[in-house]
Amino acid sequence: MSAPPIPKLPGYSVCMPQSLSDKGFKKHQTLNYVNGYQREETLAVVKDLPERVATDAVTGATSATLSASMLAPDAASKLPQWVENDRKVLRFFGYFKESVVESNMENHRIRKVILYYYLEDDTMHVAEPRQDNSGIPQGVFIKRHRVTREDGSFFTPNDFSVGLSATIYGRTFFLVDADSFTREYLASKGKEQPSALPYPDDPVDGYRTAFGMNRGRADDASAGTLTRRMNDFKAYVEARLGKPSHLLDGDKLRQFLENNKKVLRFWCVWDERQSMYGDRRPYVLHYFLEDDTVEILEINESNSGRDPFPVFLKRGPLPKVPVKTNTTLNPKFRKDQCYGPGDFRLGTFITVLGRDFYLHDADTFTKTWYTDNLGFGEEEMTPVDIKEPILPKPKAALPPYNGYGTLEDSLQNCLSLVPKPPKRDLHKLMNKDKIILRFVVKMVDTETHKHSGTDLARRFILSYFMMDDTLLIFEPPVRNTGIAGGKFLERQRIYKPRSEEIYTYLDLYVGSVIEVFNRSFELLEADEYTLTYMENYKDIFVMADTDVMIRSIKAQVSGKEDAVRAALIAADKAGTGALGGEDLEAGLLAAGLKFTRHQAISLKRRLDKNKTGTISIEEFLGLLGI
């Protein structure tokens, strides 16, 4: 039988320590950091043990089990509220009813509000969205602070839900909707929000609809038919009584209130290229629905050469009729004489003070407005492509070369008013410097120029400079000839006869003929450096490529192998079975083969590996496949 429980009287209560093994009852530290934020923990409080455990502890029973959750203090397991809920705001949409007295149009007014609840410090504020021309002070309705309920306690997130109402400082707010974050947050807390509710009808809107005072178009089907008839009859009677016609227009104040800040925007172009100094220029046309005025602004294109003066036409009514320019007063135009929204269509022209502007595109708001108000279809609001193909820039025709100076200098006179020195090829200057091809040349007769025997016996050294494609002709002095040697031609570029093309390294090879100032020179031989350089770059110098010559000779030898063999054997007058360079060339010419002297020299240099000056006939025939 268990002992009776200890009575709950002073001096009889048992206070168990936090841990049975803890013999110290010192006060623990309460200031610490959690995830980098300062936090003050509450003092540890010893929990009261359950009745059965306390009884067993007093009686000394050993069957009692003390769990860690019973003895451990309440430890902080999360961040402070202002850190965990930083920038988390619950947003509810609602309204409240405001009574209106001494008005035959309404007895109350529906005012829409947005309620914000800040989770970081449990504050809230109420804001009313601003409406243009409402005449009511709107904006922040209740400033942000901790709001108390009617019983004096503070509001919590559990006090707000879609479909419920909240009374704040004697004014009742009805909540009809919440944003997505608010719904997700409350759903995570186990409080699902119902679907959005509609706003109630405003009595003033019903009054305006019944009596034709609704906001919208004058031909709206919801407008009162009786009111429209009365307005038309009223305008007729006023006109009969002598009211000016410009005062018979619609209510301009109503038009301003309904269409304030509504602007139709069109992109247009003005093409005046048919006139002198005319151009095709882009513009933006703005039509203001609030007062039926038009302004045209110029689009400043980059590098157009025009001053940035954007205003082409100042805002005002745009007349459709011709405007007299010989008057000193600004004429007044009736509404039917000016452009209206129905006169602007994409793909058509409008007349702006005698200038034809082509409308080709509009912005999204303009397209939507025309579709909703004038019933325009998608085809009527399709943009028109006005891009024109870019014509290639014509090249300036250069005058023919007059023979004075160089062609590059004459070309600079055609390119700029102040001639500049012609640009030089820096790549060739750096990589081809000091590379000079030298040839031994002689004068030859032509059909128009005959030379004496003395001139035909003269020999010259032609130097070609790879760095700038210039030629230099030098005549070595020879004793007892009566001709003073020296520089025969100054270093310069040489143009081909009756052409604007200069001689290059491709035109120079042994056996070729060039014409220099009406004198023809034949290239007889080249020095060792020139031959070696040309053979090393045989992909550029074709005449030094022996593979090309062998393929050409094989193609020519096909079908007459015996004649070629006989011609080569006949050229070997010494009967040694080998031919020198000149004998090989003579034998190939006797066989009727076509080649150049430079090719023959390159072939001899390739086959004469021992530098004996002769080529074996059998080796050469084997190379040709004979």
XYZ file of C-alpha atoms in Angstrom:
626
model
C 0.000 0.000 0.000
C 1.486 3.344 -1.109
C 2.052 6.169 1.293
C -0.434 9.023 1.334
C 0.567 12.028 -0.798
C 2.320 14.937 0.866
C -0.088 17.762 1.643
C 0.383 20.955 -0.367
C 1.227 23.168 2.575
C 4.162 25.500 3.172
C 7.172 23.461 4.125
C 5.800 20.228 2.623
C 6.423 20.938 -1.099
C 9.308 19.224 -2.907
C 11.340 21.178 -5.517
C 13.358 18.860 -7.694
C 16.539 20.234 -9.291
C 16.976 20.469 -13.062
C 19.132 17.351 -12.977
C 19.289 14.734 -10.232
C 23.077 14.694 -10.517
C 23.356 18.488 -10.372
C 24.345 19.559 -6.869
C 24.913 23.210 -7.769
C 22.062 25.662 -8.000
C 23.956 28.567 -9.549
C 22.372 31.017 -11.918
C 23.214 30.265 -15.593
C 24.226 32.653 -18.378
C 21.282 34.177 -20.254
C 23.078 36.358 -22.884
C 24.240 34.550 -26.039
C 24.305 34.684 -29.841
C 22.010 32.691 -32.155
C 23.105 32.612 -35.825
C 25.029 35.828 -35.313
C 22.196 37.729 -33.588
C 22.106 38.774 -29.933
C 19.471 37.015 -27.851
C 18.541 36.992 -24.174
C 17.251 33.692 -22.891
C 14.748 33.450 -20.105
C 15.810 32.082 -16.728
C 15.557 28.365 -16.365
C 12.444 27.344 -14.446
C 12.185 23.972 -12.718
C 9.183 22.151 -14.041
C 6.770 20.537 -11.674
C 6.998 16.786 -11.935
C 3.915 14.720 -12.558
C 2.130 13.539 -9.435
C 3.155 9.910 -9.809
C 6.801 10.733 -10.375
C 6.907 13.145 -7.452
C 5.310 10.558 -5.156
C 7.763 7.857 -6.169
C 10.689 10.223 -5.687
C 9.582 10.961 -2.111
C 8.918 7.348 -1.206
C 12.229 6.212 -2.706
C 10.714 4.037 -5.422
C 13.121 3.124 -8.229
C 10.526 2.519 -10.962
C 10.140 6.187 -11.799
C 11.687 7.303 -15.141
C 12.470 11.017 -15.602
C 12.605 11.995 -19.260
C 14.930 14.711 -20.553
C 11.963 16.775 -21.724
C 10.622 16.860 -18.186
C 13.826 18.075 -16.604
C 15.452 20.141 -19.382
C 14.711 23.864 -19.377
C 12.955 25.643 -22.241
C 15.817 26.371 -24.674
C 15.613 28.904 -27.482
C 15.424 27.013 -30.763
C 14.802 29.824 -33.278
C 15.853 33.351 -34.257
C 14.334 36.468 -32.764
C 10.971 37.437 -34.186
C 12.249 40.632 -35.824
C 14.933 38.600 -37.663
C 12.863 35.567 -38.624
C 9.964 37.674 -39.949
C 12.016 40.462 -41.491
C 10.222 42.018 -44.508
C 7.279 39.634 -44.172
C 4.019 41.514 -44.526
C 0.469 40.182 -44.689
C -1.704 42.110 -47.107
C -5.514 42.049 -47.126
C -7.840 43.865 -49.500
C -11.062 45.259 -48.150
C -13.415 48.198 -47.863
C -15.440 50.177 -45.415
C -18.705 52.024 -45.767
C -18.771 55.759 -45.210
C -22.125 57.394 -44.614
C -23.082 60.356 -46.822
C -25.724 62.814 -45.657
C -27.637 65.513 -47.535
C -27.217 63.872 -50.948
C -29.927 62.579 -53.264
C -27.404 60.445 -55.189
C -26.118 58.213 -52.367
C -26.521 57.549 -48.674
C -23.218 55.780 -48.235
C -19.959 55.399 -50.160
C -17.775 52.311 -50.656
C -14.111 53.110 -50.025
C -11.548 50.449 -50.878
C -8.526 49.984 -48.604
C -5.482 47.733 -48.224
C -4.547 46.444 -44.757
C -0.853 45.680 -44.097
C 0.239 43.583 -41.101
C 4.013 43.493 -40.370
C 5.036 40.199 -38.769
C 8.401 41.477 -37.556
C 6.938 43.770 -34.868
C 3.151 43.074 -35.022
C 2.400 46.557 -36.341
C -0.107 47.389 -39.059
C -1.304 50.263 -41.170
C -4.221 50.844 -43.532
C -3.851 52.598 -46.896
C -6.445 53.734 -49.417
C -5.374 53.660 -53.118
C -5.504 57.073 -54.728
C -8.098 57.741 -57.430
C -7.703 60.559 -59.919
C -10.095 63.475 -59.473
C -11.949 61.784 -56.597
C -12.008 64.891 -54.409
C -11.355 62.764 -51.323
C -8.110 62.864 -49.314
C -6.615 59.420 -49.918
C -3.383 57.623 -49.120
C -2.353 56.414 -45.647
C -5.590 55.959 -43.718
C -4.091 54.640 -40.448
C -0.404 55.113 -39.698
C 1.760 52.155 -38.838
C 1.709 51.178 -35.155
C 0.461 48.414 -32.895
C -3.297 48.612 -33.008
C -5.416 47.517 -30.070
C -8.702 45.698 -30.165
C -11.807 46.841 -28.407
C -10.864 44.796 -25.324
C -7.465 46.524 -25.095
C -5.293 43.665 -26.443
C -3.240 43.897 -29.612
C -4.240 42.520 -33.013
C -2.578 39.284 -34.147
C -2.574 37.531 -37.547
C -5.291 35.191 -36.307
C -7.701 38.140 -36.128
C -7.713 38.627 -39.932
C -9.200 36.363 -42.574
C -10.947 36.734 -45.931
C -14.674 37.113 -45.332
C -14.332 38.478 -41.800
C -14.434 42.040 -40.565
C -12.119 43.960 -38.252
C -13.119 46.957 -36.175
C -10.304 49.469 -35.771
C -10.944 52.623 -33.788
C -14.707 52.375 -34.256
C -14.574 51.805 -38.041
C -15.395 48.365 -39.431
C -13.304 47.042 -42.311
C -14.596 44.139 -44.414
C -11.869 41.888 -45.874
C -12.607 40.442 -49.323
C -9.239 39.160 -50.570
C -5.545 38.561 -49.726
C -2.397 38.283 -51.796
C -0.630 35.017 -52.579
C 2.051 35.358 -49.875
C -0.578 35.973 -47.195
C -2.547 32.908 -48.277
C 0.569 30.701 -48.269
C 1.724 31.977 -44.865
C -1.639 31.482 -43.164
C -2.021 28.071 -44.833
C 1.338 27.007 -43.330
C -0.090 27.976 -39.915
C -3.169 25.816 -40.542
C -5.539 28.621 -41.450
C -6.758 28.270 -45.027
C -8.237 31.372 -46.647
C -11.453 31.250 -48.698
C -11.615 32.487 -52.267
C -11.848 36.183 -53.072
C -15.181 37.964 -52.588
C -16.548 40.725 -54.861
C -16.765 44.347 -53.790
C -20.298 45.634 -53.213
C -21.835 48.075 -55.682
C -21.388 51.768 -55.045
C -24.783 53.598 -54.917
C -23.428 56.560 -56.876
C -22.545 54.303 -59.819
C -26.087 53.000 -59.960
C -27.429 56.538 -59.907
C -25.177 57.625 -62.745
C -26.115 54.573 -64.799
C -29.832 55.197 -64.328
C -29.626 58.844 -65.355
C -26.994 58.620 -68.100
C -24.163 60.064 -66.005
C -21.984 56.981 -66.086
C -18.334 57.240 -66.970
C -17.647 55.981 -70.490
C -18.594 56.680 -74.076
C -21.591 58.789 -74.991
C -23.051 55.918 -77.013
C -22.722 53.421 -74.156
C -25.610 50.984 -74.092
C -25.866 51.340 -70.318
C -26.530 55.078 -70.547
C -30.064 56.268 -69.991
C -31.976 56.579 -73.270
C -34.314 59.241 -71.883
C -31.344 61.326 -70.720
C -29.685 61.231 -74.141
C -32.912 62.320 -75.819
C -33.342 65.154 -73.336
C -29.762 66.299 -73.912
C -30.272 66.344 -77.667
C -33.505 68.291 -77.337
C -31.827 70.694 -74.944
C -29.007 71.347 -77.419
C -31.588 71.913 -80.200
C -33.555 74.422 -78.166
C -30.391 76.272 -77.114
C -29.261 76.493 -80.724
C -32.659 77.910 -81.772
C -32.360 80.507 -79.018
C -28.983 81.686 -80.383
C -26.415 79.859 -78.296
C -22.993 79.974 -80.033
C -22.065 76.816 -81.851
C -18.734 76.414 -80.072
C -20.622 76.187 -76.766
C -22.869 73.411 -78.018
C -20.069 70.843 -77.835
C -20.048 68.108 -75.257
C -19.181 68.580 -71.635
C -15.467 69.372 -71.721
C -15.087 68.927 -67.981
C -16.589 65.468 -68.180
C -14.329 64.613 -71.107
C -11.323 65.781 -69.126
C -12.261 63.751 -66.043
C -12.937 60.606 -68.059
C -9.872 60.762 -70.338
C -7.272 62.441 -68.164
C -3.754 61.098 -68.874
C -5.033 58.975 -71.780
C -2.891 59.580 -74.838
C -2.929 57.831 -78.221
C 0.554 57.460 -79.691
C 1.350 56.826 -83.350
C 4.660 56.507 -85.162
C 4.773 58.255 -88.506
C 7.205 59.448 -91.161
C 7.346 62.545 -93.349
C 8.934 61.912 -96.728
C 9.959 65.058 -98.587
C 12.746 63.613 -100.713
C 11.041 64.787 -103.868
C 11.950 68.388 -102.971
C 15.420 69.889 -102.901
C 17.424 68.988 -99.786
C 14.461 66.914 -98.603
C 14.757 63.862 -96.391
C 12.715 61.043 -94.848
C 12.349 61.758 -91.149
C 10.565 59.823 -88.323
C 8.119 61.446 -85.881
C 5.850 60.547 -82.947
C 2.249 61.820 -82.932
C 0.414 62.182 -79.586
C -3.358 62.593 -79.502
C -4.690 63.704 -76.089
C -8.175 62.341 -75.496
C -8.836 64.746 -72.638
C -9.062 67.818 -74.902
C -8.700 66.496 -78.509
C -5.305 68.132 -79.054
C -2.326 66.854 -81.040
C 1.421 67.286 -80.716
C 4.139 65.933 -82.994
C 7.662 65.268 -81.770
C 10.692 64.549 -83.909
C 12.793 61.458 -83.256
C 16.460 62.390 -83.132
C 18.457 59.717 -84.923
C 22.129 59.218 -84.184
C 24.589 60.806 -86.605
C 21.772 62.521 -88.501
C 23.556 65.866 -88.523
C 20.477 67.704 -87.204
C 20.121 69.791 -84.077
C 18.172 68.123 -81.231
C 14.981 70.181 -81.598
C 12.253 67.652 -80.752
C 9.026 69.717 -80.951
C 7.771 69.771 -84.520
C 4.171 70.836 -83.795
C 3.125 72.408 -80.506
C 0.162 70.854 -78.748
C -3.147 72.102 -80.065
C -6.079 71.161 -82.326
C -4.945 69.749 -85.667
C -7.152 71.095 -88.501
C -8.104 68.924 -91.458
C -8.963 71.903 -93.660
C -6.328 74.085 -95.348
C -4.990 76.842 -93.129
C -4.552 80.361 -94.450
C -1.079 81.666 -93.803
C -1.685 85.322 -94.728
C -3.583 86.143 -91.554
C -2.140 87.574 -88.379
C -4.744 86.006 -86.073
C -4.966 82.355 -85.066
C -8.143 81.034 -86.688
C -10.659 79.057 -84.621
C -11.813 75.734 -86.008
C -14.928 73.795 -85.220
C -14.629 70.302 -83.810
C -15.682 68.691 -87.085
C -12.897 70.581 -88.873
C -10.160 69.011 -86.722
C -8.778 65.505 -86.565
C -10.404 63.081 -84.149
C -9.566 59.533 -83.030
C -11.545 58.044 -85.916
C -9.400 59.845 -88.493
C -6.183 58.066 -87.533
C -5.690 54.677 -89.193
C -2.498 52.742 -89.752
C -1.341 52.744 -93.359
C -2.959 56.107 -94.238
C -1.764 59.683 -94.641
C -2.807 62.698 -92.585
C -2.205 66.312 -93.536
C -0.291 68.375 -90.991
C -0.332 71.998 -92.127
C 0.249 71.018 -95.755
C 2.638 68.129 -95.015
C 1.713 64.488 -95.582
C 2.525 62.221 -92.632
C 2.262 58.451 -93.037
C 1.054 56.489 -89.961
C 2.693 53.074 -89.760
C 2.557 51.891 -86.115
C 1.013 52.529 -82.689
C 1.709 51.521 -79.111
C -0.124 48.817 -77.169
C -2.466 51.182 -75.294
C -3.565 52.834 -78.545
C -4.332 49.474 -80.190
C -6.309 48.340 -77.147
C -8.253 51.625 -77.002
C -9.248 51.425 -80.661
C -10.303 47.806 -80.263
C -12.417 48.476 -77.152
C -13.939 51.824 -78.156
C -14.100 51.911 -81.954
C -14.273 48.196 -82.685
C -11.118 48.028 -84.801
C -9.972 44.540 -85.785
C -6.509 43.045 -85.644
C -5.930 43.634 -89.356
C -6.620 47.369 -89.047
C -4.068 47.693 -86.216
C -1.304 45.688 -87.894
C 1.946 47.712 -88.180
C 3.172 48.609 -91.647
C 6.771 47.795 -92.530
C 8.436 50.968 -93.817
C 12.006 49.727 -93.948
C 13.719 50.367 -97.236
C 16.561 48.272 -98.653
C 19.978 49.745 -98.062
C 21.458 50.671 -101.406
C 25.171 50.103 -101.867
C 27.218 53.234 -101.712
C 28.410 54.102 -105.227
C 32.146 54.179 -105.675
C 33.624 57.442 -106.805
C 34.865 57.358 -110.378
C 38.570 58.139 -110.442
C 39.983 60.172 -113.310
C 42.547 58.490 -115.557
C 46.182 58.697 -114.575
C 47.857 61.693 -116.238
C 51.408 60.413 -115.908
C 52.655 63.002 -113.417
C 53.950 61.741 -110.100
C 52.796 58.393 -108.814
C 49.346 56.900 -109.022
C 49.011 56.866 -105.221
C 49.727 60.605 -105.004
C 47.157 61.378 -107.701
C 44.616 59.182 -105.893
C 44.998 61.155 -102.662
C 43.969 64.327 -104.513
C 40.664 62.627 -105.367
C 39.962 61.335 -101.861
C 40.446 64.477 -99.787
C 40.730 68.199 -100.250
C 44.046 68.293 -98.431
C 46.095 65.384 -99.798
C 47.664 63.048 -97.292
C 50.712 60.838 -97.814
C 49.716 57.384 -99.090
C 49.761 54.676 -96.463
C 52.537 52.111 -96.701
C 52.231 48.394 -96.073
C 53.882 48.035 -92.674
C 53.726 44.238 -92.838
C 55.872 44.159 -95.965
C 58.172 46.823 -94.596
C 58.879 44.750 -91.486
C 59.051 41.267 -93.033
C 60.420 41.919 -96.537
C 63.088 44.413 -95.622
C 66.523 43.780 -97.218
C 65.105 41.127 -99.566
C 66.270 42.107 -103.046
C 65.895 40.040 -106.204
C 68.601 40.756 -108.776
C 68.584 39.866 -112.462
C 70.911 40.471 -115.426
C 68.907 42.154 -118.207
C 69.523 43.487 -121.684
C 67.661 45.700 -124.127
C 65.646 44.017 -126.900
C 64.091 45.380 -130.047
C 60.346 45.803 -130.424
C 58.127 46.687 -133.350
C 58.097 50.352 -132.359
C 61.602 50.773 -130.982
C 64.816 49.595 -132.633
C 68.174 49.819 -130.919
C 71.740 50.005 -132.180
C 74.183 47.179 -131.825
C 75.946 49.029 -129.051
C 72.758 49.291 -127.011
C 71.892 45.651 -127.605
C 75.315 44.658 -126.243
C 74.845 46.579 -123.007
C 74.113 44.633 -119.813
C 72.216 45.928 -116.787
C 71.512 44.799 -113.227
C 67.807 44.967 -112.321
C 67.119 45.010 -108.571
C 63.610 44.365 -107.253
C 62.921 45.432 -103.642
C 60.280 43.221 -102.029
C 59.526 45.689 -99.219
C 57.844 48.294 -101.472
C 57.672 46.747 -105.003
C 60.194 49.184 -106.480
C 62.708 48.622 -109.285
C 66.268 49.905 -109.713
C 68.315 49.444 -112.883
C 72.087 49.841 -112.694
C 74.616 49.546 -115.540
C 78.046 48.256 -114.544
C 80.791 50.323 -116.194
C 82.693 48.557 -118.990
C 86.048 49.878 -120.161
C 86.598 51.124 -123.702
C 82.879 51.083 -124.601
C 82.378 54.824 -124.651
C 79.338 54.497 -122.305
C 79.539 55.805 -118.766
C 78.041 53.241 -116.435
C 76.101 53.978 -113.270
C 72.482 54.345 -112.291
C 70.277 53.861 -115.331
C 66.845 54.100 -113.592
C 66.053 55.690 -110.248
C 64.392 53.403 -107.733
C 60.621 53.649 -108.218
C 57.520 51.708 -109.027
C 57.138 50.819 -112.699
C 53.672 50.647 -114.244
C 52.838 48.235 -116.990
C 52.260 49.835 -120.405
C 48.821 51.406 -120.779
C 47.774 50.147 -117.352
C 47.520 51.302 -113.749
C 49.013 48.037 -112.524
C 52.619 47.925 -111.348
C 55.205 45.223 -111.950
C 55.471 42.771 -109.070
C 57.643 39.801 -108.211
C 55.270 37.526 -110.147
C 56.300 39.225 -113.383
C 60.030 38.728 -112.847
C 61.696 35.466 -113.868
C 64.480 34.465 -116.234
C 63.224 34.691 -119.781
C 60.504 37.288 -119.206
C 60.350 40.691 -120.902
C 59.266 43.884 -119.161
C 58.768 47.343 -120.591
C 60.212 50.314 -118.717
C 59.373 53.718 -120.170
C 59.075 52.429 -123.789
C 62.235 50.309 -123.483
C 61.936 46.553 -123.340
C 64.307 44.517 -121.175
C 64.767 40.741 -121.222
C 65.800 38.977 -118.031
C 68.808 36.789 -118.885
C 69.858 35.277 -115.566
C 69.541 35.681 -111.791
C 72.002 35.500 -108.942
C 72.275 32.595 -106.537
C 70.349 34.357 -103.750
C 67.419 35.126 -106.057
C 67.221 31.546 -107.374
C 67.424 30.074 -103.872
C 64.821 32.472 -102.465
C 62.395 31.732 -105.287
C 62.857 27.966 -104.881
C 62.252 28.197 -101.138
C 58.948 29.996 -101.774
C 57.872 28.016 -104.816
C 54.219 28.284 -103.768
C 54.503 31.994 -104.648
C 57.046 31.833 -107.466
C 55.463 29.311 -109.836
C 58.350 29.440 -112.310
C 60.676 28.016 -109.616
C 58.376 25.066 -108.868
C 59.944 22.043 -110.654
C 56.975 19.801 -109.857
C 54.733 22.017 -111.961
C 57.245 21.851 -114.845
C 57.549 18.053 -114.676
C 53.752 17.633 -114.757
C 53.565 20.019 -117.699
C 56.313 18.170 -119.638
C 54.694 14.778 -118.898
C 51.444 16.053 -120.360
C 53.253 17.324 -123.460
C 55.404 14.174 -123.900
C 52.386 11.865 -123.940
C 52.305 10.184 -127.401
C 55.767 11.263 -128.589
C 58.167 9.577 -126.182
C 60.485 8.336 -128.937
C 60.867 11.794 -130.441
C 61.815 13.251 -127.068
C 64.375 10.494 -126.441
C 65.894 11.020 -129.885
C 66.066 14.793 -129.381
C 67.864 14.464 -126.048
C 70.357 11.918 -127.461
C 71.007 14.189 -130.416
C 71.705 17.093 -128.040
C 74.478 15.017 -126.430
C 77.137 15.806 -128.990
C 79.970 14.548 -126.785
C 78.278 11.184 -126.313
C 78.804 11.138 -122.532
C 75.179 10.311 -121.698
C 74.839 13.604 -119.788
C 73.675 17.063 -120.796
C 74.547 20.502 -119.537
C 71.959 23.139 -118.778
C 72.031 24.743 -122.216
C 72.124 21.369 -124.020
C 69.123 20.142 -122.020
C 67.209 23.269 -122.884
C 68.124 22.916 -126.584
C 67.044 19.267 -126.621
C 63.660 20.012 -125.080
C 63.073 22.848 -127.500
C 64.017 20.538 -130.411
C 61.380 18.081 -129.156
C 58.735 20.842 -129.374
C 58.134 21.211 -125.637
C 57.067 24.556 -124.155
C 58.647 25.925 -120.985
C 60.493 28.983 -119.705
C 64.189 29.421 -119.175
C 63.628 29.911 -115.432
C 61.912 26.523 -115.258
C 64.817 24.900 -117.084
C 67.325 26.466 -114.694
C 65.322 25.302 -111.641
C 65.070 21.758 -113.071
C 68.837 21.635 -113.704
C 69.549 22.820 -110.154
C 67.288 20.108 -108.791
C 68.711 17.218 -110.808
C 72.377 18.267 -110.514
C 72.801 17.044 -106.988
C 76.558 16.537 -107.271
C 77.139 20.033 -108.632
C 78.886 18.667 -111.743
C 77.002 20.913 -114.123
C 75.522 17.970 -116.100
C 72.319 15.895 -115.934
C 72.068 12.192 -116.785
C 69.776 11.596 -119.756
C 68.495 8.279 -118.409
C 67.732 9.818 -115.046
C 65.799 12.623 -116.705
C 63.861 10.197 -118.931
C 63.061 8.049 -115.919
C 61.729 11.124 -114.152
C 59.402 11.670 -117.124
C 58.354 8.016 -117.113
C 59.819 7.267 -120.571
